[in-house]
PDB file of C-alpha atoms in Angstrom:
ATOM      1  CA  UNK A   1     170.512  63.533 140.096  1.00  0.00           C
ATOM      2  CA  UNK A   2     167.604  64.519 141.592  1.00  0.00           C
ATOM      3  CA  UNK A   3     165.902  60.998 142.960  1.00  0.00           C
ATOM      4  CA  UNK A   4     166.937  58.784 145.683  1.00  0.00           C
ATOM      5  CA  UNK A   5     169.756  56.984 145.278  1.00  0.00           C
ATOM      6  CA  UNK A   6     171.233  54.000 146.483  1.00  0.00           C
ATOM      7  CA  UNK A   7     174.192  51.679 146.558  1.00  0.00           C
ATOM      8  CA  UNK A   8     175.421  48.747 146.043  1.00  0.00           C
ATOM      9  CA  UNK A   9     172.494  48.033 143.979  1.00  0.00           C
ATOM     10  CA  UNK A  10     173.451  44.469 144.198  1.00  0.00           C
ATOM     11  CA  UNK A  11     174.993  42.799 147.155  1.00  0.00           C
ATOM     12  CA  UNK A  12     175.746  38.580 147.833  1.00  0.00           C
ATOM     13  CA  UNK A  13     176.874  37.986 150.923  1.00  0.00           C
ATOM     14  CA  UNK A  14     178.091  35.016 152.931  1.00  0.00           C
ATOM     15  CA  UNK A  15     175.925  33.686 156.040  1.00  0.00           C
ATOM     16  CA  UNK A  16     177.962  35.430 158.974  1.00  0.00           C
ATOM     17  CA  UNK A  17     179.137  38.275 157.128  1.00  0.00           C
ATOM     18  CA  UNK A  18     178.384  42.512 157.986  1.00  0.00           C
ATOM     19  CA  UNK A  19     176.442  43.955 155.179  1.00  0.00           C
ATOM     20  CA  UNK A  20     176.189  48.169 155.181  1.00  0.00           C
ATOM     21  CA  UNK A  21     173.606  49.508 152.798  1.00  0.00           C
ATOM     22  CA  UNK A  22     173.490  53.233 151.568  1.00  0.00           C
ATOM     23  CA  UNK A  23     171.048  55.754 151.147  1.00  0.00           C
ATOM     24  CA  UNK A  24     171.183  59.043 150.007  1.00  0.00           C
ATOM     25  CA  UNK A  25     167.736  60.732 149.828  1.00  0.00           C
ATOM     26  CA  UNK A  26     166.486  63.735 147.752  1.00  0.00           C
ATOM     27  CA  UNK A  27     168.338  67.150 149.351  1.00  0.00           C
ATOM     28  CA  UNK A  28     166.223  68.494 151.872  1.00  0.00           C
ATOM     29  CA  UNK A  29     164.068  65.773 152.445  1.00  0.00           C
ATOM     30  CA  UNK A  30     162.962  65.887 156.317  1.00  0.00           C
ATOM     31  CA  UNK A  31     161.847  61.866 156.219  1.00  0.00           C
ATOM     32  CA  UNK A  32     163.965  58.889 155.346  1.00  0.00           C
ATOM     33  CA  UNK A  33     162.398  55.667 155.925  1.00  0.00           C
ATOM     34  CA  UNK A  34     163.803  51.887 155.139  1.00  0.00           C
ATOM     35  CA  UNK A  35     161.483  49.281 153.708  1.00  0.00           C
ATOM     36  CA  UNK A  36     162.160  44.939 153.502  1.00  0.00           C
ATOM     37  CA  UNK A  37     160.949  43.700 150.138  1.00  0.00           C
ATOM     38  CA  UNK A  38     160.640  39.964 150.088  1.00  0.00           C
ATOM     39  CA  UNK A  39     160.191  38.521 146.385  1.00  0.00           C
ATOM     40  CA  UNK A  40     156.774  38.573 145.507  1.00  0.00           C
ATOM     41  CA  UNK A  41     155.693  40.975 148.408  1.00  0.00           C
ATOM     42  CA  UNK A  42     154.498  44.489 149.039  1.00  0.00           C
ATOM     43  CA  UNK A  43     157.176  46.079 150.982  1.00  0.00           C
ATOM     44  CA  UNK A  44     157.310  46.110 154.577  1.00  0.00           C
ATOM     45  CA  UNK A  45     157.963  49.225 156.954  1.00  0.00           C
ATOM     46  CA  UNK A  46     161.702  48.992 158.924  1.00  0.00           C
ATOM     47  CA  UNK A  47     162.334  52.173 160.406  1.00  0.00           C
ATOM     48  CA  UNK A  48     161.747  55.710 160.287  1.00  0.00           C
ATOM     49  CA  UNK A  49     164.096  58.820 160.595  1.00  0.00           C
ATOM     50  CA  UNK A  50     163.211  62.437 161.279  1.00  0.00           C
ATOM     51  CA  UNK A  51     166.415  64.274 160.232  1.00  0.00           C
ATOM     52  CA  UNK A  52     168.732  62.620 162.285  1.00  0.00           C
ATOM     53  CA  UNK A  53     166.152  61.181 164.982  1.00  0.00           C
ATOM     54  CA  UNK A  54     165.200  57.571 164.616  1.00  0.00           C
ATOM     55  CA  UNK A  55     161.735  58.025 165.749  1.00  0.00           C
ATOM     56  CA  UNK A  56     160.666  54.472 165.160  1.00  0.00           C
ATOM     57  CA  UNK A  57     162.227  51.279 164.581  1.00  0.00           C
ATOM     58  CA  UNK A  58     159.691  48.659 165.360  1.00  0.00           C
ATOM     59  CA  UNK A  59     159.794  47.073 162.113  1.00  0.00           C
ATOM     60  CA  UNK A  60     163.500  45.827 162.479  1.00  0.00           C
ATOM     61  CA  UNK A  61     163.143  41.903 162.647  1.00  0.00           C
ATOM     62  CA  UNK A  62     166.151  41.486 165.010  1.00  0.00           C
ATOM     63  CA  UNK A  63     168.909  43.451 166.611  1.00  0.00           C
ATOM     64  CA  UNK A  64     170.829  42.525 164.101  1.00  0.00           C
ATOM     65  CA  UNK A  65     169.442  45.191 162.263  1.00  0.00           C
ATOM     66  CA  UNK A  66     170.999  48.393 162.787  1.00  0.00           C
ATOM     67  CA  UNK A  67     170.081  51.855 160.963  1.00  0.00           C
ATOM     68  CA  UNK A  68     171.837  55.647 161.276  1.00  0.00           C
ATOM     69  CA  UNK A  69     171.683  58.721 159.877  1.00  0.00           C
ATOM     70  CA  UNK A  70     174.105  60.691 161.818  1.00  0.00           C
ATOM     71  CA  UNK A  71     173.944  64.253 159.992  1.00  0.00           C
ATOM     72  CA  UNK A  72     170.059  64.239 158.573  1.00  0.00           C
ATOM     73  CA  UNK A  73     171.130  63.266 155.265  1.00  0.00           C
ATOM     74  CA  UNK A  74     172.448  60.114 154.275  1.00  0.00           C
ATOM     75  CA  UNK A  75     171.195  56.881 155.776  1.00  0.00           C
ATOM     76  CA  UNK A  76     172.944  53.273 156.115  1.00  0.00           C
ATOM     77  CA  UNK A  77     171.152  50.009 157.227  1.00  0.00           C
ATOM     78  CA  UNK A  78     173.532  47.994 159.118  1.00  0.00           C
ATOM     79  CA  UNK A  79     173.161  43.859 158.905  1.00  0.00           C
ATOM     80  CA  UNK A  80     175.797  41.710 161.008  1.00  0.00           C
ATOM     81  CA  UNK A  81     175.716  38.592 160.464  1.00  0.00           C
ATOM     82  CA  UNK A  82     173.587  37.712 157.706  1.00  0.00           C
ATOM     83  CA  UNK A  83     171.341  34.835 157.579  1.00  0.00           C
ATOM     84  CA  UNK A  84     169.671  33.634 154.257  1.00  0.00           C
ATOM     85  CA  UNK A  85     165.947  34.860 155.861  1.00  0.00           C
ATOM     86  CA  UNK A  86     167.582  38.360 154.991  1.00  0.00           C
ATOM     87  CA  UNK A  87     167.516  37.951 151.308  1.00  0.00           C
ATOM     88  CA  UNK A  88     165.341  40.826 149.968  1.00  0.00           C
ATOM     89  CA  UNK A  89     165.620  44.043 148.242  1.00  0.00           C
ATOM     90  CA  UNK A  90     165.682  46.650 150.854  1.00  0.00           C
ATOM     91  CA  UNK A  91     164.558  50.031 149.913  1.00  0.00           C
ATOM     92  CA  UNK A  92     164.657  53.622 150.893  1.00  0.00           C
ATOM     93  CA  UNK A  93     162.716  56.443 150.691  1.00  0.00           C
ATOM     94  CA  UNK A  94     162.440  60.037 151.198  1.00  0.00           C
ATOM     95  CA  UNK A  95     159.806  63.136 151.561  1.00  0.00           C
ATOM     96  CA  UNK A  96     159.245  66.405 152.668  1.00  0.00           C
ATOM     97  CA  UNK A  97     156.443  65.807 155.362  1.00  0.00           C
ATOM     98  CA  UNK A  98     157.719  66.502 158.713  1.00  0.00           C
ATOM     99  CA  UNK A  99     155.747  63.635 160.195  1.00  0.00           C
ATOM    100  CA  UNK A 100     154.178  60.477 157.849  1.00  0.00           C
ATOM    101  CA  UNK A 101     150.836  61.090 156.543  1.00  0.00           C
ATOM    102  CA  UNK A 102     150.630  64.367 157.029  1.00  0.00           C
ATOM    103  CA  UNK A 103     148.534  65.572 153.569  1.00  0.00           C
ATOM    104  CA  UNK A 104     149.837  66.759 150.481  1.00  0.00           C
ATOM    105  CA  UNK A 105     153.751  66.098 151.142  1.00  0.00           C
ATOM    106  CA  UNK A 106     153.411  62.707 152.667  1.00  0.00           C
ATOM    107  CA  UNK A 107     154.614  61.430 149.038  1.00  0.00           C
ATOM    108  CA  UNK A 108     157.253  59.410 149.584  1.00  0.00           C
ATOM    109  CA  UNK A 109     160.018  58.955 146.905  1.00  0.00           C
ATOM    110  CA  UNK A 110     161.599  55.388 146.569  1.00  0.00           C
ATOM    111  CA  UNK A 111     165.371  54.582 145.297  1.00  0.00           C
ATOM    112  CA  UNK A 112     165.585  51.482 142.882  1.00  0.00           C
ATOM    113  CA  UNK A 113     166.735  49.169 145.946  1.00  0.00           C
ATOM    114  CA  UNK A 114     169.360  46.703 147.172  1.00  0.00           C
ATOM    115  CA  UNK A 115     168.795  43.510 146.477  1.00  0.00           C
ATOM    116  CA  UNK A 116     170.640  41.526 148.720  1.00  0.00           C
ATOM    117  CA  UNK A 117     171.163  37.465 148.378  1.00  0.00           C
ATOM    118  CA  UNK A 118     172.839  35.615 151.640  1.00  0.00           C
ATOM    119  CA  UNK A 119     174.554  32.587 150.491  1.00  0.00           C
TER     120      UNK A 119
ATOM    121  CA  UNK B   1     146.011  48.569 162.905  1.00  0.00           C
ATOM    122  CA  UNK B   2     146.068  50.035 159.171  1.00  0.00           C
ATOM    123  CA  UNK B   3     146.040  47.084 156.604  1.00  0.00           C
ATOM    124  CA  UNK B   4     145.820  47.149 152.631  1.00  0.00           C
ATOM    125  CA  UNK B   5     143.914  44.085 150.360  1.00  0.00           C
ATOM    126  CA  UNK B   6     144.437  43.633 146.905  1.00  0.00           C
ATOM    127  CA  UNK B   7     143.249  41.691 144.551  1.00  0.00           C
ATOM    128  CA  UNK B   8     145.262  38.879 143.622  1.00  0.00           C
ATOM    129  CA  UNK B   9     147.185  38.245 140.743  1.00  0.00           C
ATOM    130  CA  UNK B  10     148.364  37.831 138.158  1.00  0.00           C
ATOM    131  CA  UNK B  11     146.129  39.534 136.117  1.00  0.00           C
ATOM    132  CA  UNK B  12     146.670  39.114 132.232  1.00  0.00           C
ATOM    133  CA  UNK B  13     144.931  41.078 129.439  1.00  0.00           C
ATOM    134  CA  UNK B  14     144.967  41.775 126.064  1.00  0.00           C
ATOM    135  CA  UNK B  15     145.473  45.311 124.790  1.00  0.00           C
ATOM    136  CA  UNK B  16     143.527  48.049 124.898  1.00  0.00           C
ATOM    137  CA  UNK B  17     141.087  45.863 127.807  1.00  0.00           C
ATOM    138  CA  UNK B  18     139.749  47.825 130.495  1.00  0.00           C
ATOM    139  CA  UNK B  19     141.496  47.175 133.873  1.00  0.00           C
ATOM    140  CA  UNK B  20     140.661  46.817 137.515  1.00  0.00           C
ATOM    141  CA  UNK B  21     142.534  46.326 139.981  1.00  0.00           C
ATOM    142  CA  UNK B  22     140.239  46.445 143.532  1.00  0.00           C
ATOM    143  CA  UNK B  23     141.974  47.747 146.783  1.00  0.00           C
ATOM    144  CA  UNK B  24     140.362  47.935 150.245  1.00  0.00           C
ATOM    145  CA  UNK B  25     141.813  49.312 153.495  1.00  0.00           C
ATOM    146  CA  UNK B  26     141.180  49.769 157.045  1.00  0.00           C
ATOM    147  CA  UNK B  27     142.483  52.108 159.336  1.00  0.00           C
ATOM    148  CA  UNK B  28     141.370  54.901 161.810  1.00  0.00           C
ATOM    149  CA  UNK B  29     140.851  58.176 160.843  1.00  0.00           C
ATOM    150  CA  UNK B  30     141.135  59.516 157.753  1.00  0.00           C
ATOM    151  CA  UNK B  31     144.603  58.144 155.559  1.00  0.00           C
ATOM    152  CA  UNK B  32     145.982  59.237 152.315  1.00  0.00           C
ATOM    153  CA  UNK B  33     145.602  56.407 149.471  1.00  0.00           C
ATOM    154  CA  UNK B  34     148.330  55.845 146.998  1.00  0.00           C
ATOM    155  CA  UNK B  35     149.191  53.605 143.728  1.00  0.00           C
ATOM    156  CA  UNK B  36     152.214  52.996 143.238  1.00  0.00           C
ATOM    157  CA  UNK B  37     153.816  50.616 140.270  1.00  0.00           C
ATOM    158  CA  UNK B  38     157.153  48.654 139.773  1.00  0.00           C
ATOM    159  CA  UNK B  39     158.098  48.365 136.315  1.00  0.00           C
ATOM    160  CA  UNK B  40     160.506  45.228 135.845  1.00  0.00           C
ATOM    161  CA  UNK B  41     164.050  46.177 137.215  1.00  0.00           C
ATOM    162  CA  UNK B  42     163.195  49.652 138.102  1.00  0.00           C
ATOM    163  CA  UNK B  43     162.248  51.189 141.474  1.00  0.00           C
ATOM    164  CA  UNK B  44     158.398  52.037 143.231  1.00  0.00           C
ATOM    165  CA  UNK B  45     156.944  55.063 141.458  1.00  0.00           C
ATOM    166  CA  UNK B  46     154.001  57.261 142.837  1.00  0.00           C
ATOM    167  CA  UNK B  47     151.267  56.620 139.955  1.00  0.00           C
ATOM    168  CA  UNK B  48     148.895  58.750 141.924  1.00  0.00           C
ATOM    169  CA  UNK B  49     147.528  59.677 145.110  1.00  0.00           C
ATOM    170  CA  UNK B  50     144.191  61.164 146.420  1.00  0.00           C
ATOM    171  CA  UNK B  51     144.260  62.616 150.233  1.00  0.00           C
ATOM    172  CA  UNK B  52     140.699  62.502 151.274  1.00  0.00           C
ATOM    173  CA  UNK B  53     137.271  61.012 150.642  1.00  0.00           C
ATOM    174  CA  UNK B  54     135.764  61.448 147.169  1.00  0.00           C
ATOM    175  CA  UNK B  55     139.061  62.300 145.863  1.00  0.00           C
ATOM    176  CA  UNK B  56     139.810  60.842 142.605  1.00  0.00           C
ATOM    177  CA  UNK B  57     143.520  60.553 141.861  1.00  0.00           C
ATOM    178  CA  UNK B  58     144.450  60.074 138.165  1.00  0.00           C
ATOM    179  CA  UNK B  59     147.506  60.161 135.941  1.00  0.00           C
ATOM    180  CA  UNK B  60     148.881  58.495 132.763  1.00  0.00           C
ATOM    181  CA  UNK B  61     145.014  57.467 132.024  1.00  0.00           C
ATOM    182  CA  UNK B  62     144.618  55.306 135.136  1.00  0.00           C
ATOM    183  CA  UNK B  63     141.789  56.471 137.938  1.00  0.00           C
ATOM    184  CA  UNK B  64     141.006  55.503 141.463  1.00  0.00           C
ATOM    185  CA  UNK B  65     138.812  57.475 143.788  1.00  0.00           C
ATOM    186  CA  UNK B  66     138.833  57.351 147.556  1.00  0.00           C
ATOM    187  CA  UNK B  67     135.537  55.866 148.942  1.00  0.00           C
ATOM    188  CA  UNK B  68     135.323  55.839 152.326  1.00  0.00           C
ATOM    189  CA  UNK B  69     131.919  54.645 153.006  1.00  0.00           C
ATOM    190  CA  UNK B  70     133.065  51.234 151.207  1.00  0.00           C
ATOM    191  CA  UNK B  71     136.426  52.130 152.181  1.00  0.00           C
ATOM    192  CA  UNK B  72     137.985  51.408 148.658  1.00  0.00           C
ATOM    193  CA  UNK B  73     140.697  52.854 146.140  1.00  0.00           C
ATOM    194  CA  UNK B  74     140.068  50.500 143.024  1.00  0.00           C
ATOM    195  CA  UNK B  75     142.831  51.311 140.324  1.00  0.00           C
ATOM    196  CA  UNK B  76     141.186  51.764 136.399  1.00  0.00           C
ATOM    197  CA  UNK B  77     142.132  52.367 133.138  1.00  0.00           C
ATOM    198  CA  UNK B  78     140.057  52.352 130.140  1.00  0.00           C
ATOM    199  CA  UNK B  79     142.414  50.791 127.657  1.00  0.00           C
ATOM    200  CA  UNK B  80     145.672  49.332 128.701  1.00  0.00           C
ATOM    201  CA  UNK B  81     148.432  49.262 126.760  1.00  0.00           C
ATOM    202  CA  UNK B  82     151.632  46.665 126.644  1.00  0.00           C
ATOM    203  CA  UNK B  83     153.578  49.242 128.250  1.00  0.00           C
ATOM    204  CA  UNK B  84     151.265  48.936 131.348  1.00  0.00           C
ATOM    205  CA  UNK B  85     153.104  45.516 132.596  1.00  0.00           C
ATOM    206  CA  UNK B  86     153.947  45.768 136.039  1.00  0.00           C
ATOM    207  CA  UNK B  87     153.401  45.702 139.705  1.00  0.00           C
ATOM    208  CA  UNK B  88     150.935  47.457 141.334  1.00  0.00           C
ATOM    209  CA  UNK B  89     150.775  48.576 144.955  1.00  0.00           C
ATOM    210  CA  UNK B  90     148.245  50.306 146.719  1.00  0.00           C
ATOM    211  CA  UNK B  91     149.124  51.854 149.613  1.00  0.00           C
ATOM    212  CA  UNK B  92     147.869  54.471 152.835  1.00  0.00           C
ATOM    213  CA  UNK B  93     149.387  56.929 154.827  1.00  0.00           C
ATOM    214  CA  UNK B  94     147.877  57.407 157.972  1.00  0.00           C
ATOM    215  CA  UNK B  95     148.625  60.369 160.222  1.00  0.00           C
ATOM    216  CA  UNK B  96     151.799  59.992 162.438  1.00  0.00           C
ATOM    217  CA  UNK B  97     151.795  56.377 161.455  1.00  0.00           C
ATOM    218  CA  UNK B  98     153.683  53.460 159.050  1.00  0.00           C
ATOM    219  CA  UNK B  99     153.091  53.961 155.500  1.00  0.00           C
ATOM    220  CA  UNK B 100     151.343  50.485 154.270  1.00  0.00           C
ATOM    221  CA  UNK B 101     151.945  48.837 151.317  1.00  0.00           C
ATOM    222  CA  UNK B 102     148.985  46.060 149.786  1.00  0.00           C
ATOM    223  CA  UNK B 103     151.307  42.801 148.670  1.00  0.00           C
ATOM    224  CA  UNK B 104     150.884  44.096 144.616  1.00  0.00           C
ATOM    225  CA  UNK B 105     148.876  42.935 141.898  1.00  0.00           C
ATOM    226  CA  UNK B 106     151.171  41.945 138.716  1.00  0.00           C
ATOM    227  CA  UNK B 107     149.586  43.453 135.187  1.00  0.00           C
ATOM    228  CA  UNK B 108     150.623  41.310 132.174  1.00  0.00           C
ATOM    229  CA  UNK B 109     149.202  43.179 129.152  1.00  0.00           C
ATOM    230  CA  UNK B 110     149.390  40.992 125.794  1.00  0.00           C
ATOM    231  CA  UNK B 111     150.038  42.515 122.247  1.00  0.00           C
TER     232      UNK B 111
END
């Protein structure tokens, strides 16, 4: 397909346990960023990537909070050990503009999400 | 920093109403201005955008034009149909910076 995609769209988890999300943006995308969507909220900025550069990561909420993207392509957010605070739907997104907000390719494409529940 | 307010919800109508939903941001310089909706169980989808002042954005009937001098991107439609239930967020882009998302407004529209 040609959207962003992501997996597991559904995840439970225990309190304690490593959760990995994936995220595979649109091919040739330049931008990948992570967003925290708490029910009944606008979503709220994580991290950014540049190809394989993480160029920021101030909206991680602990260092718990881990995110890659080793070759420029595929991303995974990385949670050890879950508390229940991290229930949300995280969500990724993808676009062509080399750096955010830059005009007419700073559209950013969304996948349909994680939602994650910690037990 | 860059912030988004919207209106609060939820908003309900009846079919075929006209629709307003009122966004106002601040930030420096000059940002892009987005809509974007969330249709129940599906993901954020650009609804439309406008990239600099006096823009109007439109698509799939709805309208919002980028004010700066009230600095304002107030999402309309004319006639909304059922179809139109959803979330809406506004949202800016500002150069080199977070994108910013306005918590949503949720549209009921009744038959």
């Amino acid at each position: 397909g040609a959207g962003v995609s992501q997996s597991p769209r559904y995840k439970v988890a225990k309190r304690g346990q490593d959760v990995a999300l994936r995220c595979d943006p649109i091919s040739g995308h330049v931008s990948l960023f992570w967003y925290q969507q708490a029910l009944g909220q606008g979503p709220e900025f994580l991290t950014y990537f540049q190809n394989e550069a993480q160029l920021d990561k101030s909206g991680l909420p602990s260092d718990r909070f881990f995110a890659e993207r080793p070759e420029g392509s595929v991303s995974t957010l990385k949670i050890q050990r879950t508390q229940q605070e991290d229930s949300a739907v995280y969500l990724c997104a993808s676009s062509r503009s080399l750096i955010p907000g830059q005009g007419r390719f700073s559209e950013q494409f969304f996948g349909p999400g994680t939602r994650l529940t910690v037990l | 920093g860059n912030s988004v307010t919207q209106m609060e919800g939820p908003v309900t109508l009846s079919e075929e109403a006209f629709l307003t939903i009122n966004c106002t941001y601040t930030a420096t310089g000059y940002p892009s201005l987005f809509w974007y909706v969330q249709y129940p169980g599906e993901g954020l989808q650009l609804l439309l955008k406008a990239t600099k002042a006096d823009d109007k954005g439109s698509n799939k009937g709805f309208e919002a034009t980028y004010r700066k001098e009230t600095t304002s991107f107030h999402l309309e439609k004319g006639s909304v149909q059922v179809s139109d239930s959803a979330v809406y967020f506004c949202a800016l882009d500002n150069y080199g910076q977070n994108f910013v998302f306005g918590p949503g407004t949720r549209l009921s529209v009744l038959p």
